[in-house]
Amino acid sequence: MIEAADRIRAQVARQGPVPWSVVLEAALYGPAGFYTGGGGAGQRRDFLTSPEVGPLFGAVVAAAVDDAWTRWGRPDPWVVLEVGAGAGSLAASVLAARPACSPALRYIAVERSAALRAAACSALPVEDPAQILGPQIRSARDLRDDDDDPVADGPARARGIGPLVTVVADLPAVAVEGVVVANELLDNLAFDLYRHRGGAWQEVRVGLDGSRLAEVEVPADRGPARRLATLVPEPPEGSLVPWESGAVGWLRRALGGLVRGRLIVLDYVRSTAELAQLPVEQWLRTYRAGGRGTDRLDDLGVQDITVDVAVDQLGLVRVPTRIEHQAHWLDRHGMAALEAAAAAGWRAGAARGDLRALADRSRVGEAVILRDPQGLGGFTVCEWDVGPDR
Ligand SMILES: C[S@@+](CC[C@H](N)C(=O)[O-])C[C@H]1O[C@@H](n2cnc3c(N)ncnc32)[C@H](O)[C@@H]1O
């Protein structure tokens, strides 16, 4: 297997320094990419995400899905499109929580990595995608802006037959009535880097210093320079910021398919102007084997590369309907109540020490981790409501 770094070296030798988005594509999703090889979230894996803490997070997401279902008039079918679904942990917990919308539910787990899709298919009771999405599924990437009929017929219209579950590789081009949810997806999508120097924005590309990959600066194109001038009106000399083209493009496609319902992004977010004030290590991080990794150009394909999501860049597509701390969002959808019930269950059952009591104790521990303001509790939830409620 040709390593990701060797692929980038060969590309630089052919065409000169390449944008960071090209490096990320190879390092995360190319043939020798981190996610292609099955890297990702989990206890005892590369990093921990909220769904991997335990089933509590999924139980709360199930309540949030029901909240939207009720608000939009309890449609049947009601779709949950979970994008960046990894090995299917969140999907499994949402389904296990048996939300009230279950008979109407079509749960579509979207995961780009074939290795992780295979893991999700083993963990979930999956159906053939055509059974749920119809035989004419297209990927949302194949749509053109001038497409007259941008969305194929939505998920199979029969009523009361849910939950139906499937796993696909890309956002399907179907009209969605339901919830699109992305937990820690946008921080893993392509971005480019720009540095403000001598009164102008420079693009930071990746070139070669001898045989070593190294960053070089070239004058930024007019488009990104104009956008950054608006987002960061007073950039400190030498400041570095990302332009998150992957997240911005994804949001545009996801909102384009959502006819009625809610798009929910859970991630670590800041504004571009905030990022410009911070050392890059605070917002562009690497992870591997359960801990922080090394320099962003080290061991491409072996470590995850992730960036704080620039919420003001997402706002250029559409301003979120609401933005709140993840811990607050979780409590609003019932985490505090589930935690209190589990604490009472553990107090009553501790002497018995049976499975029910141990599950209650573990649920109390999960809530503590999900609330930690220095960890997962410090995340942000951005929501976009689409279409009038009924
Ligand atoms: C940080 S992991 C989060 C996994 C899971 N959501 C969780 O919270 O544990 C990001 C996941 O998004 C997937 N991914 C990246 N780009 C994607 C895309 N365009 N469509 C679907 N999945 C994508 C990656 O392969 C990876 O599994």
CSV table of C-alpha atoms and ligand atoms in Angstrom, one decimal:
chain,number,residue,atom,x,y,z
A,1,MET,CA,0.0,0.0,0.0
A,2,ILE,CA,1.4,3.4,-0.9
A,3,GLU,CA,1.4,5.6,2.2
A,4,ALA,CA,-0.7,8.8,2.2
A,5,ALA,CA,2.5,11.0,2.7
A,6,ASP,CA,4.1,9.3,-0.4
A,7,ARG,CA,1.0,10.0,-2.5
A,8,ILE,CA,1.1,13.7,-1.4
A,9,ARG,CA,4.9,13.9,-2.2
A,10,ALA,CA,4.3,12.5,-5.7
A,11,GLN,CA,1.4,15.0,-6.3
A,12,VAL,CA,3.6,17.9,-5.1
A,13,ALA,CA,6.5,16.8,-7.3
A,14,ARG,CA,4.1,16.8,-10.3
A,15,GLN,CA,2.1,20.0,-9.7
A,16,GLY,CA,3.8,22.0,-6.9
A,17,PRO,CA,2.4,22.8,-3.4
A,18,VAL,CA,-1.1,21.6,-2.8
A,19,PRO,CA,-3.9,23.1,-0.7
A,20,TRP,CA,-4.5,21.6,2.8
A,21,SER,CA,-7.9,20.2,1.6
A,22,VAL,CA,-6.0,17.9,-0.8
A,23,VAL,CA,-3.8,16.7,2.0
A,24,LEU,CA,-6.8,16.1,4.3
A,25,GLU,CA,-8.6,14.1,1.6
A,26,ALA,CA,-5.6,11.8,1.2
A,27,ALA,CA,-4.8,11.6,4.9
A,28,LEU,CA,-8.4,10.8,6.1
A,29,TYR,CA,-10.3,9.3,3.1
A,30,GLY,CA,-7.7,8.3,0.4
A,31,PRO,CA,-6.7,4.7,-0.2
A,32,ALA,CA,-4.3,4.9,2.8
A,33,GLY,CA,-6.4,7.3,4.8
A,34,PHE,CA,-7.1,7.2,8.5
A,35,TYR,CA,-10.9,6.5,8.2
A,36,THR,CA,-10.4,4.3,5.1
A,37,GLY,CA,-8.4,2.0,7.4
A,38,GLY,CA,-11.2,1.9,9.9
A,39,GLY,CA,-9.7,4.4,12.4
A,40,GLY,CA,-12.3,6.3,14.5
A,41,ALA,CA,-14.3,6.8,17.7
A,42,GLY,CA,-14.7,4.4,20.6
A,43,GLN,CA,-13.6,3.4,24.1
A,44,ARG,CA,-10.1,2.0,23.7
A,45,ARG,CA,-10.0,3.3,20.0
A,46,ASP,CA,-8.5,6.6,18.7
A,47,PHE,CA,-10.8,9.1,20.4
A,48,LEU,CA,-14.0,9.2,22.5
A,49,THR,CA,-17.2,10.8,21.2
A,50,SER,CA,-20.6,11.3,22.9
A,51,PRO,CA,-22.3,8.2,21.4
A,52,GLU,CA,-19.3,6.0,22.4
A,53,VAL,CA,-19.6,7.1,26.1
A,54,GLY,CA,-22.6,4.8,26.3
A,55,PRO,CA,-26.3,4.5,25.4
A,56,LEU,CA,-27.5,7.7,27.3
A,57,PHE,CA,-26.5,10.1,24.5
A,58,GLY,CA,-28.5,8.1,22.0
A,59,ALA,CA,-31.5,8.0,24.4
A,60,VAL,CA,-31.5,11.8,24.5
A,61,VAL,CA,-31.0,12.1,20.7
A,62,ALA,CA,-34.1,9.8,20.4
A,63,ALA,CA,-36.1,12.3,22.5
A,64,ALA,CA,-34.8,15.1,20.3
A,65,VAL,CA,-36.0,13.2,17.2
A,66,ASP,CA,-39.4,12.8,18.9
A,67,ASP,CA,-39.5,16.5,19.8
A,68,ALA,CA,-39.1,17.4,16.1
A,69,TRP,CA,-41.5,14.7,15.0
A,70,THR,CA,-44.2,16.2,17.2
A,71,ARG,CA,-43.5,19.7,16.2
A,72,TRP,CA,-43.8,18.9,12.5
A,73,GLY,CA,-47.1,17.0,12.9
A,74,ARG,CA,-46.0,13.4,13.4
A,75,PRO,CA,-45.4,12.5,9.7
A,76,ASP,CA,-45.1,8.9,8.6
A,77,PRO,CA,-42.5,8.2,7.2
A,78,TRP,CA,-40.2,10.3,9.4
A,79,VAL,CA,-36.5,10.1,8.4
A,80,VAL,CA,-33.4,10.3,10.6
A,81,LEU,CA,-30.4,10.9,8.4
A,82,GLU,CA,-27.4,10.4,10.6
A,83,VAL,CA,-24.3,11.6,8.7
A,84,GLY,CA,-20.8,10.4,9.7
A,85,ALA,CA,-22.4,7.5,11.5
A,86,GLY,CA,-19.1,5.6,12.1
A,87,ALA,CA,-19.6,2.1,13.3
A,88,GLY,CA,-23.3,2.7,14.1
A,89,SER,CA,-23.2,3.3,17.9
A,90,LEU,CA,-25.5,6.3,17.9
A,91,ALA,CA,-28.0,4.6,15.6
A,92,ALA,CA,-28.0,1.5,17.8
A,93,SER,CA,-28.7,3.6,20.9
A,94,VAL,CA,-31.4,5.7,19.3
A,95,LEU,CA,-33.2,2.5,18.1
A,96,ALA,CA,-32.8,0.8,21.5
A,97,ALA,CA,-34.4,3.8,23.2
A,98,ARG,CA,-37.6,3.1,21.1
A,99,PRO,CA,-38.6,6.7,20.3
A,100,ALA,CA,-42.4,7.3,20.0
A,101,CYS,CA,-41.8,7.9,16.2
A,102,SER,CA,-40.5,4.3,15.7
A,103,PRO,CA,-43.4,3.0,13.6
A,104,ALA,CA,-42.8,6.0,11.2
A,105,LEU,CA,-39.0,5.9,11.5
A,106,ARG,CA,-36.6,5.4,8.5
A,107,TYR,CA,-33.1,5.5,10.0
A,108,ILE,CA,-30.5,6.1,7.3
A,109,ALA,CA,-26.9,6.0,8.6
A,110,VAL,CA,-24.5,7.7,6.2
A,111,GLU,CA,-20.8,6.8,6.5
A,112,ARG,CA,-18.1,7.5,4.0
A,113,SER,CA,-15.6,4.8,5.2
A,114,ALA,CA,-16.4,1.3,3.7
A,115,ALA,CA,-14.7,-0.3,6.8
A,116,LEU,CA,-16.9,1.6,9.2
A,117,ARG,CA,-20.0,1.0,7.0
A,118,ALA,CA,-19.3,-2.8,7.3
A,119,ALA,CA,-19.0,-2.4,11.1
A,120,ALA,CA,-22.3,-0.5,11.2
A,121,CYS,CA,-24.0,-3.1,9.0
A,122,SER,CA,-23.0,-5.8,11.6
A,123,ALA,CA,-24.3,-3.7,14.5
A,124,LEU,CA,-27.6,-2.7,13.0
A,125,PRO,CA,-30.7,-4.5,11.6
A,126,VAL,CA,-30.1,-3.1,8.1
A,127,GLU,CA,-32.4,-3.4,5.0
A,128,ASP,CA,-31.3,-2.9,1.4
A,129,PRO,CA,-31.1,0.9,0.8
A,130,ALA,CA,-33.5,0.6,-2.2
A,131,GLN,CA,-36.2,-0.8,0.1
A,132,ILE,CA,-36.1,2.5,2.0
A,133,LEU,CA,-34.9,5.1,-0.4
A,134,GLY,CA,-36.5,3.7,-3.6
A,135,PRO,CA,-34.7,2.2,-6.6
A,136,GLN,CA,-33.5,5.5,-8.1
A,137,ILE,CA,-31.2,6.7,-5.3
A,138,ARG,CA,-28.7,9.3,-6.4
A,139,SER,CA,-26.0,10.9,-4.2
A,140,ALA,CA,-26.6,14.5,-3.4
A,141,ARG,CA,-23.1,15.2,-4.8
A,142,ASP,CA,-24.3,14.3,-8.3
A,143,LEU,CA,-26.9,17.1,-8.3
A,144,ARG,CA,-26.2,20.2,-10.2
A,145,ASP,CA,-27.3,23.6,-9.0
A,146,ASP,CA,-29.6,24.0,-12.0
A,147,ASP,CA,-31.2,20.5,-11.6
A,148,ASP,CA,-34.9,21.0,-12.2
A,149,ASP,CA,-36.0,18.2,-10.0
A,150,PRO,CA,-33.3,18.2,-7.3
A,151,VAL,CA,-34.8,15.5,-5.1
A,152,ALA,CA,-35.9,12.0,-6.0
A,153,ASP,CA,-39.1,10.6,-4.4
A,154,GLY,CA,-38.6,10.3,-0.7
A,155,PRO,CA,-38.4,7.2,1.4
A,156,ALA,CA,-40.9,4.4,0.7
A,157,ARG,CA,-44.4,5.9,1.6
A,158,ALA,CA,-46.0,2.8,3.3
A,159,ARG,CA,-47.1,3.8,6.9
A,160,GLY,CA,-46.6,2.2,10.3
A,161,ILE,CA,-43.9,-0.2,9.1
A,162,GLY,CA,-40.9,1.3,11.0
A,163,PRO,CA,-38.4,1.3,12.2
A,164,LEU,CA,-36.5,0.6,9.0
A,165,VAL,CA,-32.7,1.0,9.0
A,166,THR,CA,-30.1,1.2,6.3
A,167,VAL,CA,-26.5,2.3,5.8
A,168,VAL,CA,-25.3,4.2,2.7
A,169,ALA,CA,-22.0,5.9,1.6
A,170,ASP,CA,-23.2,9.4,0.9
A,171,LEU,CA,-26.0,11.8,1.5
A,172,PRO,CA,-28.8,10.4,-0.7
A,173,ALA,CA,-30.6,12.8,-3.1
A,174,VAL,CA,-34.0,12.3,-1.5
A,175,ALA,CA,-36.5,14.8,-0.2
A,176,VAL,CA,-36.2,14.4,3.6
A,177,GLU,CA,-39.0,15.1,6.1
A,178,GLY,CA,-37.3,14.4,9.4
A,179,VAL,CA,-34.0,15.1,11.2
A,180,VAL,CA,-30.5,15.3,9.8
A,181,VAL,CA,-28.0,14.8,12.6
A,182,ALA,CA,-24.2,15.0,12.4
A,183,ASN,CA,-22.2,14.4,15.6
A,184,GLU,CA,-18.5,15.4,15.1
A,185,LEU,CA,-18.7,15.2,11.3
A,186,LEU,CA,-18.0,18.7,10.3
A,187,ASP,CA,-14.7,18.9,12.2
A,188,ASN,CA,-13.5,16.1,9.9
A,189,LEU,CA,-14.4,17.7,6.6
A,190,ALA,CA,-11.9,19.4,4.2
A,191,PHE,CA,-10.5,22.9,5.0
A,192,ASP,CA,-7.8,25.1,3.7
A,193,LEU,CA,-5.5,27.3,5.8
A,194,TYR,CA,-4.8,31.0,5.4
A,195,ARG,CA,-2.3,33.2,7.2
A,196,HIS,CA,-2.5,37.0,7.4
A,197,ARG,CA,0.9,38.5,6.7
A,198,GLY,CA,2.0,42.0,5.7
A,199,GLY,CA,-1.6,43.3,5.3
A,200,ALA,CA,-2.8,40.4,3.0
A,201,TRP,CA,-4.1,36.9,3.3
A,202,GLN,CA,-1.7,34.1,2.1
A,203,GLU,CA,-2.8,30.5,1.5
A,204,VAL,CA,-0.8,28.0,3.4
A,205,ARG,CA,-0.1,25.0,1.1
A,206,VAL,CA,1.9,21.9,1.5
A,207,GLY,CA,5.0,21.5,-0.5
A,208,LEU,CA,8.4,19.9,-0.3
A,209,ASP,CA,11.5,20.9,1.7
A,210,GLY,CA,14.0,18.3,0.3
A,211,SER,CA,12.0,15.1,0.6
A,212,ARG,CA,10.1,16.3,3.7
A,213,LEU,CA,6.5,17.7,3.5
A,214,ALA,CA,6.5,21.3,4.6
A,215,GLU,CA,4.1,24.3,4.6
A,216,VAL,CA,4.7,27.1,2.1
A,217,GLU,CA,2.7,30.4,1.6
A,218,VAL,CA,1.3,31.6,-1.7
A,219,PRO,CA,-0.9,34.7,-2.3
A,220,ALA,CA,-4.5,33.8,-1.6
A,221,ASP,CA,-7.1,33.8,-4.4
A,222,ARG,CA,-9.4,36.7,-4.5
A,223,GLY,CA,-12.6,34.8,-3.4
A,224,PRO,CA,-11.2,33.4,-0.1
A,225,ALA,CA,-9.3,36.6,0.7
A,226,ARG,CA,-12.6,38.6,0.3
A,227,ARG,CA,-14.5,36.1,2.5
A,228,LEU,CA,-11.9,36.2,5.2
A,229,ALA,CA,-11.7,40.0,5.2
A,230,THR,CA,-15.4,39.9,6.1
A,231,LEU,CA,-15.1,37.2,8.7
A,232,VAL,CA,-12.0,38.5,10.4
A,233,PRO,CA,-12.0,42.3,9.9
A,234,GLU,CA,-9.0,42.9,12.2
A,235,PRO,CA,-6.6,39.9,11.8
A,236,PRO,CA,-3.5,39.9,14.0
A,237,GLU,CA,-0.3,39.9,12.0
A,238,GLY,CA,0.7,36.2,11.4
A,239,SER,CA,-2.7,34.8,12.4
A,240,LEU,CA,-3.8,31.5,10.9
A,241,VAL,CA,-7.4,30.6,10.1
A,242,PRO,CA,-9.2,27.7,8.3
A,243,TRP,CA,-11.6,28.2,5.4
A,244,GLU,CA,-13.9,25.2,5.9
A,245,SER,CA,-15.1,24.5,2.4
A,246,GLY,CA,-16.1,20.9,3.2
A,247,ALA,CA,-18.4,21.9,6.1
A,248,VAL,CA,-19.9,24.8,4.2
A,249,GLY,CA,-20.6,22.6,1.1
A,250,TRP,CA,-22.0,19.8,3.2
A,251,LEU,CA,-24.4,22.1,5.0
A,252,ARG,CA,-25.6,23.5,1.7
A,253,ARG,CA,-26.3,19.9,0.3
A,254,ALA,CA,-27.9,18.7,3.6
A,255,LEU,CA,-30.2,21.7,3.8
A,256,GLY,CA,-31.0,21.4,0.1
A,257,GLY,CA,-32.5,17.9,0.7
A,258,LEU,CA,-34.4,18.8,3.9
A,259,VAL,CA,-38.0,19.7,3.0
A,260,ARG,CA,-39.4,19.8,6.5
A,261,GLY,CA,-37.7,19.2,9.9
A,262,ARG,CA,-34.5,19.9,11.7
A,263,LEU,CA,-30.8,19.7,10.9
A,264,ILE,CA,-28.7,19.2,14.1
A,265,VAL,CA,-24.9,19.7,14.2
A,266,LEU,CA,-23.1,18.7,17.4
A,267,ASP,CA,-19.4,19.7,17.5
A,268,TYR,CA,-16.8,22.0,18.9
A,269,VAL,CA,-17.4,25.4,17.4
A,270,ARG,CA,-15.9,28.9,17.4
A,271,SER,CA,-16.0,31.9,15.1
A,272,THR,CA,-13.3,32.5,12.5
A,273,ALA,CA,-12.3,35.7,14.4
A,274,GLU,CA,-11.8,33.7,17.6
A,275,LEU,CA,-9.7,31.1,15.8
A,276,ALA,CA,-7.5,33.9,14.4
A,277,GLN,CA,-6.6,34.9,18.0
A,278,LEU,CA,-5.6,31.4,19.2
A,279,PRO,CA,-2.5,29.3,18.7
A,280,VAL,CA,-3.3,26.8,15.9
A,281,GLU,CA,-2.7,23.8,18.2
A,282,GLN,CA,-5.9,24.8,20.1
A,283,TRP,CA,-8.2,24.5,17.1
A,284,LEU,CA,-6.4,22.1,14.7
A,285,ARG,CA,-5.7,18.9,16.5
A,286,THR,CA,-4.5,15.4,15.8
A,287,TYR,CA,-5.6,12.2,17.6
A,288,ARG,CA,-4.5,8.6,17.6
A,289,ALA,CA,-4.7,5.5,19.9
A,290,GLY,CA,-6.8,7.3,22.5
A,291,GLY,CA,-4.7,10.4,22.9
A,292,ARG,CA,-3.5,13.6,21.2
A,293,GLY,CA,-1.3,13.0,18.1
A,294,THR,CA,1.7,14.9,16.9
A,295,ASP,CA,2.3,17.7,14.3
A,296,ARG,CA,-0.4,18.0,11.6
A,297,LEU,CA,2.0,16.9,8.9
A,298,ASP,CA,3.3,13.9,10.8
A,299,ASP,CA,2.3,10.3,9.9
A,300,LEU,CA,-0.5,11.3,7.4
A,301,GLY,CA,-3.1,8.6,7.4
A,302,VAL,CA,-2.1,7.2,10.8
A,303,GLN,CA,-3.7,10.0,12.9
A,304,ASP,CA,-7.0,11.8,12.8
A,305,ILE,CA,-6.8,15.5,11.8
A,306,THR,CA,-9.7,17.7,13.1
A,307,VAL,CA,-10.6,21.4,13.2
A,308,ASP,CA,-12.9,23.5,15.4
A,309,VAL,CA,-16.0,24.2,13.3
A,310,ALA,CA,-16.3,27.9,12.3
A,311,VAL,CA,-19.9,28.6,13.0
A,312,ASP,CA,-19.9,32.0,11.2
A,313,GLN,CA,-18.7,30.2,8.0
A,314,LEU,CA,-21.8,27.9,8.3
A,315,GLY,CA,-23.9,31.0,8.8
A,316,LEU,CA,-22.9,32.1,5.3
A,317,VAL,CA,-25.1,29.3,4.0
A,318,ARG,CA,-27.9,29.9,6.5
A,319,VAL,CA,-27.8,31.3,10.0
A,320,PRO,CA,-28.7,28.6,12.6
A,321,THR,CA,-32.1,28.8,14.2
A,322,ARG,CA,-30.6,28.2,17.6
A,323,ILE,CA,-27.1,27.6,19.1
A,324,GLU,CA,-26.7,26.2,22.6
A,325,HIS,CA,-24.2,24.4,24.8
A,326,GLN,CA,-24.4,20.6,24.3
A,327,ALA,CA,-25.0,20.0,28.1
A,328,HIS,CA,-27.9,22.4,28.0
A,329,TRP,CA,-29.3,20.8,24.9
A,330,LEU,CA,-29.0,17.4,26.4
A,331,ASP,CA,-30.9,18.5,29.6
A,332,ARG,CA,-33.6,20.2,27.5
A,333,HIS,CA,-34.2,16.8,25.8
A,334,GLY,CA,-34.4,14.9,29.1
A,335,MET,CA,-30.9,14.0,30.2
A,336,ALA,CA,-31.3,15.4,33.7
A,337,ALA,CA,-34.5,13.4,34.1
A,338,LEU,CA,-32.9,10.2,32.8
A,339,GLU,CA,-29.9,10.8,35.1
A,340,ALA,CA,-32.2,11.3,38.2
A,341,ALA,CA,-34.2,8.2,37.5
A,342,ALA,CA,-30.9,6.2,37.1
A,343,ALA,CA,-29.5,7.6,40.3
A,344,ALA,CA,-32.7,6.6,42.1
A,345,GLY,CA,-32.6,3.1,40.5
A,346,TRP,CA,-29.0,2.7,41.6
A,347,ARG,CA,-29.8,3.7,45.2
A,348,ALA,CA,-32.7,1.3,45.3
A,349,GLY,CA,-30.9,-1.6,43.6
A,350,ALA,CA,-27.3,-1.2,44.8
A,351,ALA,CA,-27.6,-3.9,47.4
A,352,ARG,CA,-29.0,-6.3,44.8
A,353,GLY,CA,-26.2,-5.4,42.4
A,354,ASP,CA,-28.1,-6.9,39.5
A,355,LEU,CA,-27.8,-5.9,35.8
A,356,ARG,CA,-30.5,-3.3,36.0
A,357,ALA,CA,-28.8,-1.6,39.0
A,358,LEU,CA,-25.4,-1.7,37.3
A,359,ALA,CA,-26.9,-0.2,34.1
A,360,ASP,CA,-28.3,2.6,36.3
A,361,ARG,CA,-24.9,3.2,37.9
A,362,SER,CA,-23.2,3.3,34.5
A,363,ARG,CA,-25.9,5.8,33.2
A,364,VAL,CA,-25.1,8.2,36.1
A,365,GLY,CA,-21.4,8.0,35.1
A,366,GLU,CA,-22.2,8.6,31.5
A,367,ALA,CA,-24.1,11.8,32.4
A,368,VAL,CA,-21.0,13.1,34.3
A,369,ILE,CA,-18.8,12.6,31.2
A,370,LEU,CA,-21.3,14.2,28.9
A,371,ARG,CA,-21.6,17.2,31.2
A,372,ASP,CA,-17.9,17.8,31.7
A,373,PRO,CA,-17.3,21.4,30.6
A,374,GLN,CA,-13.7,20.7,29.7
A,375,GLY,CA,-14.7,17.7,27.6
A,376,LEU,CA,-17.9,16.7,25.7
A,377,GLY,CA,-20.1,19.1,27.8
A,378,GLY,CA,-18.1,22.0,26.2
A,379,PHE,CA,-19.5,21.1,22.7
A,380,THR,CA,-22.1,23.2,20.9
A,381,VAL,CA,-25.3,22.2,19.2
A,382,CYS,CA,-26.4,24.2,16.1
A,383,GLU,CA,-29.9,23.6,14.8
A,384,TRP,CA,-31.6,24.7,11.6
A,385,ASP,CA,-35.4,24.4,11.5
A,386,VAL,CA,-36.8,24.0,8.0
A,387,GLY,CA,-40.4,24.4,6.8
A,388,PRO,CA,-43.5,25.5,8.8
A,389,ASP,CA,-44.6,23.3,11.7
A,390,ARG,CA,-48.0,21.7,11.6
B,1,LIG,C1,-15.2,11.9,14.2
B,1,LIG,S1,-16.0,10.6,13.4
B,1,LIG,C2,-17.5,10.7,14.2
B,1,LIG,C3,-18.2,9.4,14.2
B,1,LIG,C4,-19.6,9.4,15.0
B,1,LIG,N1,-20.5,10.4,14.5
B,1,LIG,C5,-19.4,9.6,16.4
B,1,LIG,O1,-19.8,10.6,16.9
B,1,LIG,O2,-18.8,8.7,17.1
B,1,LIG,C6,-16.4,11.3,11.7
B,1,LIG,C7,-17.0,10.3,10.8
B,1,LIG,O3,-17.5,10.9,9.7
B,1,LIG,C8,-17.2,10.1,8.5
B,1,LIG,N2,-17.4,11.0,7.3
B,1,LIG,C9,-16.5,12.0,6.9
B,1,LIG,N3,-17.0,12.6,5.8
B,1,LIG,C10,-18.2,12.0,5.6
B,1,LIG,C11,-19.2,12.3,4.6
B,1,LIG,N4,-19.1,13.2,3.7
B,1,LIG,N5,-20.3,11.5,4.6
B,1,LIG,C12,-20.5,10.6,5.6
B,1,LIG,N6,-19.6,10.3,6.5
B,1,LIG,C13,-18.4,11.0,6.5
B,1,LIG,C14,-15.9,9.6,8.8
B,1,LIG,O4,-15.5,8.5,8.0
B,1,LIG,C15,-16.0,9.3,10.3
B,1,LIG,O5,-16.5,8.0,10.5
